[in-house]
Amino acid sequence: MAPTVHTTDPMEQIDVGLYLLPPKTTSESKGRKTSKKAKATTADTTSSNDTLRRECDGFQRLYVGRESEAFCRRRHALFKRRWGCMKERIDSILERLNLQAIEQIVNFVRHAHDGGLGLHNPELPTGLIFTGINPHDHERLFTQIAGKLREERASAHSAAVAMLPAAKCTNLKAASRCLIEQFLGAENLLDDEESNEMNVAQETPESTKKCTAKLPNYDLQRLTGWHRLTGGTKTLIVVLPDFECFDVGVLHALIGILSTFHKTIPFVLLFGVATSIETVHQTLSRDDLACLRIEKFKSQQAQECVNVIVQELIVKQPVNVGGVPTAFKLGLEPYRFLVDNFQLHTLSVSSFEQALKYAMMDMYYSSPLCVLMDARSDAPEADVEDDITALSEDHLRDVRMTKSFRRFVDSNLESNPDLAAAVLCDDNSLKQWIRRSLLDLDRFHVRYHAGIQCVVELQNTINSPTFRRTIRNLHLLGLQGDIVETEFMVALLQLLRKKKVAVMQEFLVACLKQLTANAVTQAAFSDEIATINALQIELASFVTSGSDSDDSSGDSDGAADLARSGKRLRPAGRTTNVAKRLKPIVEHVKAGTLQACSKRVTDFLEELFRDCLKSYTEMPLHEPLYYANEGRLKKAFHPQPRAAIQTALGQTQHYLSCTCCPSTNSTATAAGDAISANLQDTSIAYRLYLECGRLINLYDWFVAFGAILEKEKDDGLEGDEGEEDAAHRRQHIQARFVKAIAELQYMGFIKSTTRKTDHVMRLTWGNV
Amino acid sequence: MASEPEPPMDERPSQASLFPGREDQLDDLSKLLADKDCAPSVLFLSGLPGTAKTLIIDHVLRGRNDRIAWLDCVERHNPRLLLESALTQLSGCRPEPLTDDNSGLWGTFQQCDSVSEFVGCLDEALPVPAPEDTRMTTVVFDHAEKLRDMGPFFLPAITRFAALTERTVTVILISNLTWLHFRSRVGSIEAFSVEFPQYTRAEILQIIARDCPADEEPGFYVSFAEILYDVFSNPCRDIKELRHMVTLLFPKYVEPVKNGKATREQTSKLFGHIQTHIKDALHTLYLREMSSSEWQTQNEPSSAASKANPRAGSGAVDLPYYTKFLVIAAFLASYNPARLDVRFFSKDRSDEVKRRKGGKGRSRGLVNEGGHMRQQLLGPKSFPVERMLAIFYSILPDEIEGTTDIQMQIASLMTLRILLRVTTPDRLDGMKCKCNASYEFVQQLGKSVRFDVSQYLHDFI
Ligand SMILES: Nc1ncnc2c1ncn2[C@@H]1O[C@H](COP(=O)(O)OP(=O)(O)OP(=O)(O)O)[C@@H](O)[C@H]1O
Ligand SMILES: [Mg+2]
């Protein structure tokens, strides 16, 4: 939830300083990671790096600059392509979700002036669009609506749309100007001053009595005149996307004015309301409300939008058959961060989208192996093949350093020592392995997606509010792995078993539909599809045979069933470990009964989910595909200004990294009062401040501050100075002290107090 | 006036008069404005909204060959707009596009920012008429109460137009305030006042009767209007409102007749039928909780979708999890006395304490509990944001790091007007707020996050 730009917001009055420090050379920025610096880069390579960086939005060659330029460009291009696709998808998803609301609104506008209702004082048709609390999210919605309305009315009667954002309409003049500008579609409305000048220039003889002076650009006569001259039938639609931010006075005046014009000009108002109808009633007076004929519309909830985005852009496999990027995989922690941030803090689709973009950009920017994400290993030996063949030594070393690679080697040491040795030592085998692993991952992703869909179907079948999770939470469970062991899953399967045959059949059909959604999934699920078919036949036999009566009672009296059928058989054909783990009580179920059959279904499901929804960390080579850097997201989206300021003041070396600052914090604290005089003044004052109590005596503070600065002088030049110099110096110190104190006060560390003269109050305690 | 006999019901009211109840005013005004030389320099029409001030003066002035500038002060909201428009109208032209393309610049007669400029320009716009010219010059300010907000010198200058321009100009001010409200601003000028008193019952019924649909018996229509008038006259006698209600409710009233379930004569049956609707209307229509179109669609059984629609936006505001706690914290800070915060929110709060605040402090003697000074009755109290944050962190079920997000959420709550800032916006330090959420809303929030708000409220019912 982001605050809207409010004109009276204090934040606008603070100058926010933002420093962007691009790393000077690649070697410096990556030097930390690899701990050895690139050898002297010639002026030549530097300049080529510069052009590269310029052309690639700051992407730079990794591996201490050893990465080939082609790879760097490729990462950049891949990022652009992927984000382009995702952005397009997000837009179309949101448009699809809001389609109904948009249609309703357009319909409302179209018929707004049809009926007339036979009232005496015509009311302004007003649509309230309840959008949810994030105004920024809905700019998109409103542009869509505006676009639709413009094209919509182009045919029958024409319509014009004006969008009045609250930030632009701080007073009535500005609002009117905005209105006129947008309706008349004219940027050529000159400012008052300019028009004054033109006025003088164009003075014509008075006798003609022509209108020559300019109308002020906020004069609504301009609008009425224009409307009259353009035929007088145009519907004028005024959209206020952020109702809550609007100044009440302006709103009141605007409604008053528009309703006086309404007799001649057909107006329609559309308000975007973030909260509820109660706010509208609170904001507008009864007289204003009496001028409006309100209808309400609801746009799609942010929750639902994010669910669909997660489903379509995160749960799916990253690249589809055609090699077009479709989704972006996030590891558990970053994904949880995104979801938490959404649920707990913002509820905003656009900030979710931004975080996703940021993660993706960081992935492509900082991880050289990310090119594998878009390498379609099963594609014909075309362009993509060379991504893998072209992998450099650095890349391969990185692959060998991944955890999943090591696990793979470890697990193969005994069973297949040759393979382990080959991938370890031979680059070609490794590439072969990469190819294979990518294929496996592909299959895994396809199965994972279908598996999640099956869980959704299962939920729909059970249809109980306590066992309904949104897809974004299901995915979270899936990423954690072991979804079958979760209480939630156990309960779901238990419930399924108690359902009637018909319900179970329906569910299996739905499942089958998910598994056979397309050729790819069909191929990935060939075994399971066969099993489901078998199960369906088995279930069907219960329906056709006389045991229909069981169906109805099958929910509860399993014991009766058990007694009726005499045969006692071990569950046959169950060789999987699932079968071995069956609980003793379940063992008693006899084959051939409905119970046995439904148990077979749940066992099958359990197995299916166990395999499909296993944690991605079990897959070899998942690292290049899953974004894992939660810390960076946190830093970008949950900044902690207070901690940053305190570090800046208390541990200046992190920021300045100059030689004169004490290198570590420990030396500073160990040496007690050894505050270096070389520090920045505010920092010195701050460190002294840390040693003070609740009330700080300014004079003592000043003396201590002076003493530190004096030390600098002592260290510097030895020798006498004149009386004047000393006085001058004291003044100098005092000035610096006052400046430092003012800065601390501005940052909120101290506050003046009336309790004791010459004292200030200390406001912060403890280090963050 | 009040006991005036009602007109016979079967007579078409149009025969009575064009403007029922406004005969006197019509008479007065036409006499006052009959002759240019006798016309008053300032004419003041006052009356409540809907008393036909605009209607009557328009009727009197229209059809005359006068020079009139008609200015609506709502739309012409500053002196420049008013004066320029007045000049343009008096000079007999109308604003027109300066370029071929009418979306470009528009021209007006003369730019004019102040009354002195206006006086200067007036001669150009309107040469002093010859003495034998009988046409009047009139400037009408509708909704003249707005003039009082346009600077201290504007209104006095306007009322002295005649003196300033040295010609016979009549200034007509139309307002729903009385002259008393103007006199202190205007000074010693006296205006000719014409009062438009509120209508009597009979007059209102006469006016409403004119709306009778062509295919309806007037007598029947008026009898319905009578019923409505008797119900609504207590809260509202505004003619606009009443007509609004009558037109919206009348279809309901005739419904049984149209269905053949009753005849027009069975008034008591019809009345019983309409009674429930009227009750409804008192709540929803009159307070505009439901707009006229919703009212109409609601009663069309065909559209099921539109039935759900009216309640669409009410109540349910989806807030992020922590923001819900912020609102709750703000509510608690607004309604609990600060001195009890330690008791409610300190970490080592024992069960005994909990019980005490929940279970009536009457035994333990909280002195000023209850009574008319209860915060609940006084409305939300303002509180420093720091206090709200302290409560927020203490009621949260889990520990979170203070990040910019919380501050951002506070800011958004302010833009959503759930929090109201009471200190000036430029004051960053020691900002104070008020909680603008209702108890029901907060309770609902509390339920959704499993937090029992009532447990933490002091002296709240
Ligand atoms: N005596 C009447 N005869 C006929 N119609 C009337 C009468 N009184 C009021 N009305 C109706 O009520 C409407 C409101 O009247 P009008 O706008 O002139 O009131 P007003 O005094 O100017 O109100 P406001 O102060 O809000 O401008 C008129 O359009 C007219 O249809
Ligand atoms: Mg009026």
mmCIF file of C-alpha atoms in Angstrom, chain A residues 26 29-30 33 49 52-53 55-84 325 328 357 359-375 387 391-392 394-395 398 624 632:
data_model
loop_
_atom_site.group_PDB
_atom_site.id
_atom_site.type_symbol
_atom_site.label_atom_id
_atom_site.label_comp_id
_atom_site.label_asym_id
_atom_site.label_seq_id
_atom_site.Cartn_x
_atom_site.Cartn_y
_atom_site.Cartn_z
ATOM 1 C CA THR A 26 33.792 -4.329 -13.165
ATOM 2 C CA SER A 29 32.559 -4.433 -7.905
ATOM 3 C CA LYS A 30 33.176 -8.092 -8.254
ATOM 4 C CA LYS A 33 33.512 -11.967 -4.460
ATOM 5 C CA ASN A 49 33.122 -1.934 -21.219
ATOM 6 C CA LEU A 52 28.680 -2.179 -23.246
ATOM 7 C CA ARG A 53 27.327 -0.773 -20.050
ATOM 8 C CA GLU A 55 24.046 -0.174 -24.337
ATOM 9 C CA CYS A 56 22.990 -2.780 -21.842
ATOM 10 C CA ASP A 57 21.437 -0.593 -19.161
ATOM 11 C CA GLY A 58 24.402 -1.038 -16.899
ATOM 12 C CA PHE A 59 24.794 -4.770 -17.268
ATOM 13 C CA GLN A 60 28.453 -5.582 -16.994
ATOM 14 C CA ARG A 61 30.754 -8.446 -17.564
ATOM 15 C CA LEU A 62 30.880 -10.769 -14.602
ATOM 16 C CA TYR A 63 33.652 -13.082 -13.493
ATOM 17 C CA VAL A 64 35.824 -10.093 -12.813
ATOM 18 C CA GLY A 65 35.291 -8.925 -16.329
ATOM 19 C CA ARG A 66 36.272 -12.217 -17.846
ATOM 20 C CA GLU A 67 32.804 -13.055 -18.978
ATOM 21 C CA SER A 68 32.544 -12.694 -22.700
ATOM 22 C CA GLU A 69 30.784 -9.692 -24.065
ATOM 23 C CA ALA A 70 28.386 -11.936 -25.931
ATOM 24 C CA PHE A 71 27.198 -13.511 -22.727
ATOM 25 C CA CYS A 72 26.766 -10.187 -21.077
ATOM 26 C CA ARG A 73 24.695 -8.923 -23.958
ATOM 27 C CA ARG A 74 22.764 -12.128 -23.972
ATOM 28 C CA ARG A 75 21.857 -11.759 -20.311
ATOM 29 C CA HIS A 76 20.643 -8.278 -20.975
ATOM 30 C CA ALA A 77 18.668 -9.315 -24.025
ATOM 31 C CA LEU A 78 17.182 -12.275 -22.203
ATOM 32 C CA PHE A 79 16.120 -10.081 -19.340
ATOM 33 C CA LYS A 80 14.468 -7.632 -21.680
ATOM 34 C CA ARG A 81 12.701 -10.392 -23.517
ATOM 35 C CA ARG A 82 11.516 -12.170 -20.426
ATOM 36 C CA TRP A 83 10.308 -9.066 -18.704
ATOM 37 C CA GLY A 84 8.620 -7.921 -21.896
ATOM 38 C CA PRO A 325 9.644 -17.307 -21.560
ATOM 39 C CA PHE A 328 9.953 -16.742 -13.493
ATOM 40 C CA LYS A 357 10.759 -7.415 -11.814
ATOM 41 C CA ALA A 359 14.179 -10.064 -8.584
ATOM 42 C CA MET A 360 14.325 -10.959 -12.225
ATOM 43 C CA MET A 361 16.610 -8.105 -13.038
ATOM 44 C CA ASP A 362 18.919 -8.979 -10.207
ATOM 45 C CA MET A 363 19.004 -12.549 -11.384
ATOM 46 C CA TYR A 364 20.052 -11.592 -14.885
ATOM 47 C CA TYR A 365 22.330 -8.868 -13.683
ATOM 48 C CA SER A 366 24.347 -10.732 -11.151
ATOM 49 C CA SER A 367 24.163 -14.406 -11.913
ATOM 50 C CA PRO A 368 26.152 -15.529 -14.949
ATOM 51 C CA LEU A 369 24.470 -18.911 -15.048
ATOM 52 C CA CYS A 370 21.059 -17.392 -15.624
ATOM 53 C CA VAL A 371 21.506 -17.896 -19.353
ATOM 54 C CA LEU A 372 20.630 -21.527 -18.680
ATOM 55 C CA MET A 373 17.129 -20.449 -17.741
ATOM 56 C CA ASP A 374 16.339 -19.699 -21.334
ATOM 57 C CA ALA A 375 18.377 -22.483 -22.881
ATOM 58 C CA ASP A 387 24.433 -21.261 -25.059
ATOM 59 C CA LEU A 391 29.720 -21.961 -21.614
ATOM 60 C CA SER A 392 33.095 -20.824 -20.460
ATOM 61 C CA ASP A 394 34.072 -19.928 -15.307
ATOM 62 C CA HIS A 395 30.531 -20.952 -15.940
ATOM 63 C CA ASP A 398 30.228 -22.227 -11.089
ATOM 64 C CA PRO A 624 20.395 -21.050 -12.106
ATOM 65 C CA ARG A 632 18.689 -8.014 -1.735
#
